[in-house]
Coordinates of C-alpha atoms in Angstrom, one line a residue:
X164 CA 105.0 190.4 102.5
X165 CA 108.6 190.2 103.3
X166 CA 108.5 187.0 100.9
X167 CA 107.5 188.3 98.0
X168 CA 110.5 190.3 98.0
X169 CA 112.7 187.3 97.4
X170 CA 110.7 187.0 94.3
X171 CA 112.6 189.8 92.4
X172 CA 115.7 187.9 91.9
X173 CA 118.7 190.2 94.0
X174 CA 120.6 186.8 94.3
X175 CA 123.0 187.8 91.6
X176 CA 123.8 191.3 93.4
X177 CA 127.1 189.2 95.3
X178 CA 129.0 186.5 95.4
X179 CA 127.7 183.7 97.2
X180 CA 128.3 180.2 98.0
X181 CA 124.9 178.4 99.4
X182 CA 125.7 175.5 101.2
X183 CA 123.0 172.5 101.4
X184 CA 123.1 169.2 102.5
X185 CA 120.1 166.7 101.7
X186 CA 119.6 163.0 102.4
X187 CA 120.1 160.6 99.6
X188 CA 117.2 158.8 98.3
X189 CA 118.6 156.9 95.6
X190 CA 119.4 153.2 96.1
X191 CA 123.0 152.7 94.2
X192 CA 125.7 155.3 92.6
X193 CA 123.4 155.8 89.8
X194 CA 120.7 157.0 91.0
X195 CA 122.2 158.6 94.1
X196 CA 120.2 162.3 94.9
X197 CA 124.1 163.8 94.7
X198 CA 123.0 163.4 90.8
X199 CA 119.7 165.2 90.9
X200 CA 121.2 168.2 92.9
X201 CA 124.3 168.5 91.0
X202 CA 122.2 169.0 87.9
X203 CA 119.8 171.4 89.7
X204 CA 122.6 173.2 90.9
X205 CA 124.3 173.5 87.8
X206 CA 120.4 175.0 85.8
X207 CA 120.6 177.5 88.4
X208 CA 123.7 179.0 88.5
X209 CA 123.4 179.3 84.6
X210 CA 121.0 181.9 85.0
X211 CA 121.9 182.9 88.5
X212 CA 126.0 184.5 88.0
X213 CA 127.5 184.9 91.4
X214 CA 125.4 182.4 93.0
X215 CA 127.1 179.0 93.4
X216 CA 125.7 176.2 95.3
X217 CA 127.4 173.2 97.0
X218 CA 125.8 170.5 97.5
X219 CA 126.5 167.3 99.9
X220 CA 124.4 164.3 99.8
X221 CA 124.8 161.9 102.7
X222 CA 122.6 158.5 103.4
X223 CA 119.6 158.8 105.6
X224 CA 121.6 156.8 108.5
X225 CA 124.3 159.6 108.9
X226 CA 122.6 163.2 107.1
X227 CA 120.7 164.1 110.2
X228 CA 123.5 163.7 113.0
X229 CA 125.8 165.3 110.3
X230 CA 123.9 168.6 109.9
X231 CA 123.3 168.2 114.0
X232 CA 126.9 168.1 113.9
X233 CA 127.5 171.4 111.6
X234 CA 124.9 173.1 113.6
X235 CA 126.4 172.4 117.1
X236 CA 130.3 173.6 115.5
X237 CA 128.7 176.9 114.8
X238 CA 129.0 175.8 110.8
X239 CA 125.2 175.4 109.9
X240 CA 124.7 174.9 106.3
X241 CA 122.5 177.5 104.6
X242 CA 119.7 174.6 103.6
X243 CA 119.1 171.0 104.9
X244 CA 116.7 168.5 104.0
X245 CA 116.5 165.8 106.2
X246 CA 113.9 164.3 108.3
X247 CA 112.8 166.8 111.1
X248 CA 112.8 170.5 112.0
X249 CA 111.4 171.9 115.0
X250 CA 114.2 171.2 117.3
X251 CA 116.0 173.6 115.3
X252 CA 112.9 176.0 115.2
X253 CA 112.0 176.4 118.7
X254 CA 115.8 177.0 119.1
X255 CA 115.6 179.9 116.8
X256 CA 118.0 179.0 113.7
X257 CA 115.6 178.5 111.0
X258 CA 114.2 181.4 109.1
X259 CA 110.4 181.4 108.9
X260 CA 109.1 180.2 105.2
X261 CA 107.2 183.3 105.1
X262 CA 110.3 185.2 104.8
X263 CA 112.0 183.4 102.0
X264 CA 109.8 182.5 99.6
X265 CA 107.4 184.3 97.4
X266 CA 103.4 184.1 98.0
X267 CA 102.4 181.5 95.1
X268 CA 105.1 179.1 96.2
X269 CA 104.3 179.1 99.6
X270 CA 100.2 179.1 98.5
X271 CA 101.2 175.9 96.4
X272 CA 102.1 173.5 99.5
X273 CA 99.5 170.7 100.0
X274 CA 97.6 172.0 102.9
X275 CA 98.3 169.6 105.3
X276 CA 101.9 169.5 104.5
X277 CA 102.5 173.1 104.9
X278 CA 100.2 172.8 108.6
X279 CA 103.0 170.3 109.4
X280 CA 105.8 172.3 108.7
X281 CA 104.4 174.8 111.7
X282 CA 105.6 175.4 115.2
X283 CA 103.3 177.6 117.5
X284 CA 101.5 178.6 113.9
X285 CA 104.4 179.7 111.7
X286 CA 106.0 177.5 109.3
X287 CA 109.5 176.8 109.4
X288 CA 109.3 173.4 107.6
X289 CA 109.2 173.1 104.1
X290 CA 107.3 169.6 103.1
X291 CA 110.5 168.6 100.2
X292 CA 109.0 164.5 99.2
X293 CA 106.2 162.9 100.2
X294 CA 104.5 159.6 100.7
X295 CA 101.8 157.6 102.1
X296 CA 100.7 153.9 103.2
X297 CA 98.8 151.1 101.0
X298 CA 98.4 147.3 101.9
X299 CA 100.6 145.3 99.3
X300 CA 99.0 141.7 98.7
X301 CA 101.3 139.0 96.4
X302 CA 98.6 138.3 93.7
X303 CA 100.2 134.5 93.1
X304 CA 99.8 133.7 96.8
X305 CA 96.8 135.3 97.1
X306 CA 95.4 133.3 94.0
X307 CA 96.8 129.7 95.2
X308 CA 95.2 130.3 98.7
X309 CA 92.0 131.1 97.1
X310 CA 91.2 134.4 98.8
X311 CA 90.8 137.9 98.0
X312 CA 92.6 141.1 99.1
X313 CA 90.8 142.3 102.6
X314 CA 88.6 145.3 103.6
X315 CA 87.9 144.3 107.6
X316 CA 90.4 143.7 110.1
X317 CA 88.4 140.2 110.2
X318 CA 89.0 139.6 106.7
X319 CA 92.7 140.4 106.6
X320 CA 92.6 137.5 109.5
X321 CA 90.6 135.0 107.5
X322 CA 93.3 136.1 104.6
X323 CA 96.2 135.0 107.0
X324 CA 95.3 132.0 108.0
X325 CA 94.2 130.7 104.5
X326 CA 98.3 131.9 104.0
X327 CA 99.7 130.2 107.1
X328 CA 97.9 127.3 105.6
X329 CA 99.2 127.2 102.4
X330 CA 102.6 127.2 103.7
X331 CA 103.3 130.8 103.5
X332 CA 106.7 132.3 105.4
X333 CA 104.9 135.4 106.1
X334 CA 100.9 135.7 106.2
X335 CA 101.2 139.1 107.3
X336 CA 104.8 141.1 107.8
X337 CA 104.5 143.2 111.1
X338 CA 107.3 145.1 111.4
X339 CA 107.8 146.9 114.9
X340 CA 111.6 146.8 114.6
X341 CA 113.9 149.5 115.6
X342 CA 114.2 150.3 112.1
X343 CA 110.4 152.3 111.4
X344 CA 108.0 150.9 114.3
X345 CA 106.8 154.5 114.4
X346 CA 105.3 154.0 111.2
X347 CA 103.2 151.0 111.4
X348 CA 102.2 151.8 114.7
X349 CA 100.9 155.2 113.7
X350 CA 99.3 153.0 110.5
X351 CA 97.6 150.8 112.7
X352 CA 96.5 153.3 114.9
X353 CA 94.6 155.4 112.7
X354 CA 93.2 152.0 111.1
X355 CA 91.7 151.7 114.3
X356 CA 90.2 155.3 114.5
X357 CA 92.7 157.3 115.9
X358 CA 96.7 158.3 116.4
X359 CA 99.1 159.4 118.2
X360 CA 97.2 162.8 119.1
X361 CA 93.9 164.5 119.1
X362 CA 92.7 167.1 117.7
X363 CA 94.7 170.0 119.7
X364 CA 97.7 168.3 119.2
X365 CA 98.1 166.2 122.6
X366 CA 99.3 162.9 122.9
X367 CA 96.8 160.3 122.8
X368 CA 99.0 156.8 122.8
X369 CA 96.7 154.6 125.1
X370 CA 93.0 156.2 124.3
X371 CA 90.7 153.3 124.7
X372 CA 90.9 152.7 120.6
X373 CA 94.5 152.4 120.3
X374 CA 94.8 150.1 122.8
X375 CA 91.7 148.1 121.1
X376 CA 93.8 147.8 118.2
X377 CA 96.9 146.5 119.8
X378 CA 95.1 143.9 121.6
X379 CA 93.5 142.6 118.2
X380 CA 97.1 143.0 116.6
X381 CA 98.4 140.6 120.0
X382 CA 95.6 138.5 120.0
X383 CA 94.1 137.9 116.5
X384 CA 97.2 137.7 114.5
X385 CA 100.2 137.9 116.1
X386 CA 99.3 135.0 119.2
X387 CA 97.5 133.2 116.4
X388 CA 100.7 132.9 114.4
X389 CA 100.0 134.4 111.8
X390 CA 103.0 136.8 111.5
X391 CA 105.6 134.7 110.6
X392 CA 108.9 133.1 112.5
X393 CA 110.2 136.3 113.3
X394 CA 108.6 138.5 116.0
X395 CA 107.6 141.7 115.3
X396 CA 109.7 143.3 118.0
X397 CA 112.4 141.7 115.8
X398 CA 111.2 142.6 112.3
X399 CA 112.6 145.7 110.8
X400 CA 111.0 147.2 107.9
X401 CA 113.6 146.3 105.1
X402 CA 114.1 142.7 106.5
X403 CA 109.7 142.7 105.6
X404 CA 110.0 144.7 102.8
X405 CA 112.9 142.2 101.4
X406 CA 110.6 139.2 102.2
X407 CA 108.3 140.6 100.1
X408 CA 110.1 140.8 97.6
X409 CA 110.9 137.3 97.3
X410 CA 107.8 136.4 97.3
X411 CA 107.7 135.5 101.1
X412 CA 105.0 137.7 102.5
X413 CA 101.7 137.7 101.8
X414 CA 100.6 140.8 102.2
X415 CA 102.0 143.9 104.6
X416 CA 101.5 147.8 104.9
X417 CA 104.5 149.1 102.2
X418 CA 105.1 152.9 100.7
X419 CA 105.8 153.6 96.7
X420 CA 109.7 152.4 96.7
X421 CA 108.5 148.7 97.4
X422 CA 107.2 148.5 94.4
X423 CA 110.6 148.9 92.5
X424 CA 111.7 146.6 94.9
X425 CA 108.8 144.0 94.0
X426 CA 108.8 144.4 90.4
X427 CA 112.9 143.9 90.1
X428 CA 112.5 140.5 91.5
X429 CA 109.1 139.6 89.7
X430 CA 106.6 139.8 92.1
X431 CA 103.3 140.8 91.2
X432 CA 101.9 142.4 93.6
X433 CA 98.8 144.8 94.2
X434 CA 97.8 147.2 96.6
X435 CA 94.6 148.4 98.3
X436 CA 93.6 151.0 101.0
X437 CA 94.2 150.1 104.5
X438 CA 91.5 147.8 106.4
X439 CA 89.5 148.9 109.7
X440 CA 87.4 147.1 112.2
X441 CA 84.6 147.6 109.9
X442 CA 85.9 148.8 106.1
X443 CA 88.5 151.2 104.9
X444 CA 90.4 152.5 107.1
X445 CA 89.6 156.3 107.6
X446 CA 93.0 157.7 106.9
X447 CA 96.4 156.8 105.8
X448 CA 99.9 157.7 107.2
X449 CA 101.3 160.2 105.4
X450 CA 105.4 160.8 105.7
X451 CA 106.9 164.2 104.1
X452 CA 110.6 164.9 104.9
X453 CA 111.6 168.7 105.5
X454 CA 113.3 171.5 103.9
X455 CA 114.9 174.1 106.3
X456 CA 117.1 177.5 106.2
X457 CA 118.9 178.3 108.9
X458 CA 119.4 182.3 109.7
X459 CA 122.9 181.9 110.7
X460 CA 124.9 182.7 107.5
X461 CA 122.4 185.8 106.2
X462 CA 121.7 184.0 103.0
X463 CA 117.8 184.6 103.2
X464 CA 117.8 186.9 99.6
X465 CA 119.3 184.4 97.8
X466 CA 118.5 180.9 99.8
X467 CA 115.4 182.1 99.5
X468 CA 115.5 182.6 95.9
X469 CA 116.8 179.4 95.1
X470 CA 114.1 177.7 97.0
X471 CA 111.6 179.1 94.7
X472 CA 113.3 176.9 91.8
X473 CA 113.7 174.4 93.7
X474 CA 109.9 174.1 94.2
X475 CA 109.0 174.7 90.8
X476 CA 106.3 172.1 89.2
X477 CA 109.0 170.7 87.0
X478 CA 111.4 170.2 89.7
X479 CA 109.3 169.0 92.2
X480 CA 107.8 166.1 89.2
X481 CA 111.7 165.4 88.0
X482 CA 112.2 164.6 91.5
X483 CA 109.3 162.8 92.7
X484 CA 108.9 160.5 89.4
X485 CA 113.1 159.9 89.8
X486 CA 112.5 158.3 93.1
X487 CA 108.7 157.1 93.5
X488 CA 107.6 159.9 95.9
X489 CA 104.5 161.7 96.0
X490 CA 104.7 165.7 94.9
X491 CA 104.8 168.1 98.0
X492 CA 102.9 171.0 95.7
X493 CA 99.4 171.2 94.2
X494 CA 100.5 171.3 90.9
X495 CA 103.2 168.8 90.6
X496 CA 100.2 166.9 91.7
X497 CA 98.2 167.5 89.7
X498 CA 100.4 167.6 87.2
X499 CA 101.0 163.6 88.6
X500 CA 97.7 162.8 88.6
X501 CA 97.1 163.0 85.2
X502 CA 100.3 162.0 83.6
X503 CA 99.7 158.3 82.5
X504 CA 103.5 157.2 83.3
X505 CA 102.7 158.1 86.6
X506 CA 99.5 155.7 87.1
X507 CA 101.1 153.5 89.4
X508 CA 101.5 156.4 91.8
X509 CA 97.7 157.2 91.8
X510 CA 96.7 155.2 94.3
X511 CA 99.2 156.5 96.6
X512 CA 98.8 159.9 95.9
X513 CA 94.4 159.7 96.2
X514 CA 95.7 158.9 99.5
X515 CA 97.6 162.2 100.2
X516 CA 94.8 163.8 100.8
X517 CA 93.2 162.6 103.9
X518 CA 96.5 161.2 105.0
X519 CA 97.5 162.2 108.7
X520 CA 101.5 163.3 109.1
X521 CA 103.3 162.5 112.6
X522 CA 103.4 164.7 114.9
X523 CA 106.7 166.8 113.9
X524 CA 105.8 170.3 115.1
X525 CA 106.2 169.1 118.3
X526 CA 109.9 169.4 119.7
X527 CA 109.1 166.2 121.6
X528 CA 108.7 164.2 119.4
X529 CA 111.6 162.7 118.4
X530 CA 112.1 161.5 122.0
X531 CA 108.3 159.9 122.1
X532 CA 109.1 158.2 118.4
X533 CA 112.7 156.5 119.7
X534 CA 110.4 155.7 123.2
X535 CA 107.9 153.6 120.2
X536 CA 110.7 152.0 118.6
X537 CA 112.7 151.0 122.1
X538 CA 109.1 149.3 123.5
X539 CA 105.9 149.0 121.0
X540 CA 107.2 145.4 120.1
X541 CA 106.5 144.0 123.8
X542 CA 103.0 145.4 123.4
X543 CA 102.5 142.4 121.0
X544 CA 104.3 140.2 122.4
X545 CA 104.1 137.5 125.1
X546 CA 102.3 137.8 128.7
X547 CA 102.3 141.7 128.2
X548 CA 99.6 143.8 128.4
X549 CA 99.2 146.1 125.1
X550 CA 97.3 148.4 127.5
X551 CA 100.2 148.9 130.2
X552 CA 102.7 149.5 127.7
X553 CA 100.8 152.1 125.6
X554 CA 100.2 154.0 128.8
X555 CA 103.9 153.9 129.6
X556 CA 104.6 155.2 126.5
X557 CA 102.0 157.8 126.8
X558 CA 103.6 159.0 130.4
X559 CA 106.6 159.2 128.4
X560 CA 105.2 161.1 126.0
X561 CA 103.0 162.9 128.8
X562 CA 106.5 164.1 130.6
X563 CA 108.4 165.4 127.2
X564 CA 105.4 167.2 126.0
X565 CA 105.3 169.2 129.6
X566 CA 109.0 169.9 128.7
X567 CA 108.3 171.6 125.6

């Protein structure tokens, strides 16, 4: 119950200054996230006298070391939103979202967003933008090689090589670089029937279907050329996402902001839900980045207060349609889903709904996700076995899971 206090709207009682930094999703000065928060700052404090909030934006390459920075000073901000959470929660600093917001915003979290958010069963993570995975195709190469988009892991082969034939830079863009390999390994992975963990929550890296589905990544597109000059080890996700957009790759696994991308430089393009061995895939990767309060400055009345607006429907659309991200809340998405200037997000947002999340409650997994970026490219590549190296990962994983 201790939320629904924050409901009654004491932040005006004192003067305070909450402090947030957020990550910038924007991708110029004009359409920097600085903008969006200044202007949310600025509706609240209208209403809200004596409450002021501050507000720094930094890029995604510097906002997480930078609040890891404030937080190991002794200077945590009242609010960050940046990528994870739980190192902070199983360290004590974060106040739980039960005790900051009221009952109908917490109830209003996609289900399997809000599960995410949890460490041993309370939720310290607020989901704050969402997205999820579809298969991009360039309709023009698609249409000179004479072949349609794919549904089987055999037919997204056949697809390639009619590509590689035509002359095509990149049939297929596999991009296991540094940059995201954690994503489309965790895509492939599920395409093949499973993930990174089972159902209780432990690791699962080199179960007998993940490695399946790196050896037909090694064998059946990647030794049969059909990735492109560049190996995937090599490829980072904007370097393929870039391609794409020139009209160099025929088809890769992209999220909502390459179509911006595609459409700026004239590329028509459609998507389609992931292939399996057999048909669809049975699930999608599904990425939310966090919202967190820490305890340390005794904001919770009035952080948590301003949370509430922050998660109102129209905020959480104005925000989502601003930057082509999927709603974190119920009704924002529903709201989405029947808004015809949001149609091209449909597909991406049916997908929300079985999509699986990585593993973020667990405190180890940031060190098992920079273990897949240093070494799931050499599981595609050469003399290697896909098999050893997922279980070398997995024994990584194994070891920082025990240390939990």
């Amino acid at each position: 119950m201790a939320g629904t206090l924050t409901a009654c709207g004491g932040a005006g009682s004192e003067d305070v200054t909450l402090k947030l930094v957020a990550a910038d999703y924007g991708d110029s000065a004009d359409n920097s996230s600085q903008k969006y928060w200044d202007k949310l700052a600025a509706a609240y404090e209208k209403d809200h006298e004596g409450v002021k909030i501050d507000v720094d934006v930094y890029s995604w390459n510097d906002v997480d070391a930078k609040v890891k920075t404030m937080v190991d000073e002794g200077h945590a901000p009242d609010m960050a939103q940046i990528g994870a959470y739980a190192d902070y929660a199983a360290a004590g600093k974060l106040y739980p979202v039960g005790d900051l917001l009221d009952v109908p915003t917490q109830a209003d979290y996609l289900s399997q967003l809000a599960d995410a958010g949890k460490v041993d069963s309370t939720q310290y993570g607020m989901p704050f933008a969402s997205s999820t995975r579809l298969l991009f195709y360039n309709k023009k190469l698609f249409k000179d090689a004479g072949i349609t988009p794919p549904t089987t892991w055999d037919e997204l082969e056949a697809d390639a090589k009619a590509l590689k034939a035509d002359g095509v830079k990149y049939p297929y863009a596999l991009p296991l670089g540094r940059e995201e390999a954690q994503a489309e390994t965790m895509i492939w992975m599920l395409s093949g029937g499973d993930g990174y963990t089972d159902d209780v929550g432990s690791y699962t890296i080199d179960s007998k279907q993940n490695v399946a589905t790196f050896d037909w990544l090694k064998n059946d597109l990647v030794g049969k050329g059909l990735t492109g000059p560049t190996a995937p080890g090599e490829l980072n996700r904007a370097t393929a996402f870039a391609a794409f957009a020139k009209g160099e790759v025929g088809m890769l696994n992209g999220h909502p902001t390459l179509m911006r991308m595609a459409a700026k430089q004239g590329v028509d393009y459609g998507t389609v839900p992931l292939p399996g061995p057999d048909g669809q895939a049975r699930s999608t990767m599904g990425v939310a980045d966090w919202m967190m309060a820490f305890k340390q400055n005794g904001h919770r009345e009035q952080v948590g207060d301003f949370l509430n607006y922050v998660y109102s429907e129209k905020n959480v659309l104005e925000f989502s349609r601003e930057y082509n991200l999927l709603p974190v809340t119920n009704s924002a998405s529903e709201a989405m889903s029947g808004a015809e200037e949001d149609k091209k997000l449909w597909p991406f947002l049916e997908g929300l709904t079985n999509s699986e999340i990585y593993p973020v409650g667990k405190t180890s997994w940031a060190s098992v996700s920079a273990d897949i970026k240093d070494q799931i490219g050499t599981a595609v590549a050469g003399n290697t076995s896909a098999g050893a190296v997922l279980g070398r990962i997995q024994n990584q994983a194994a070891a920082a899971e025990a240390a939990e």
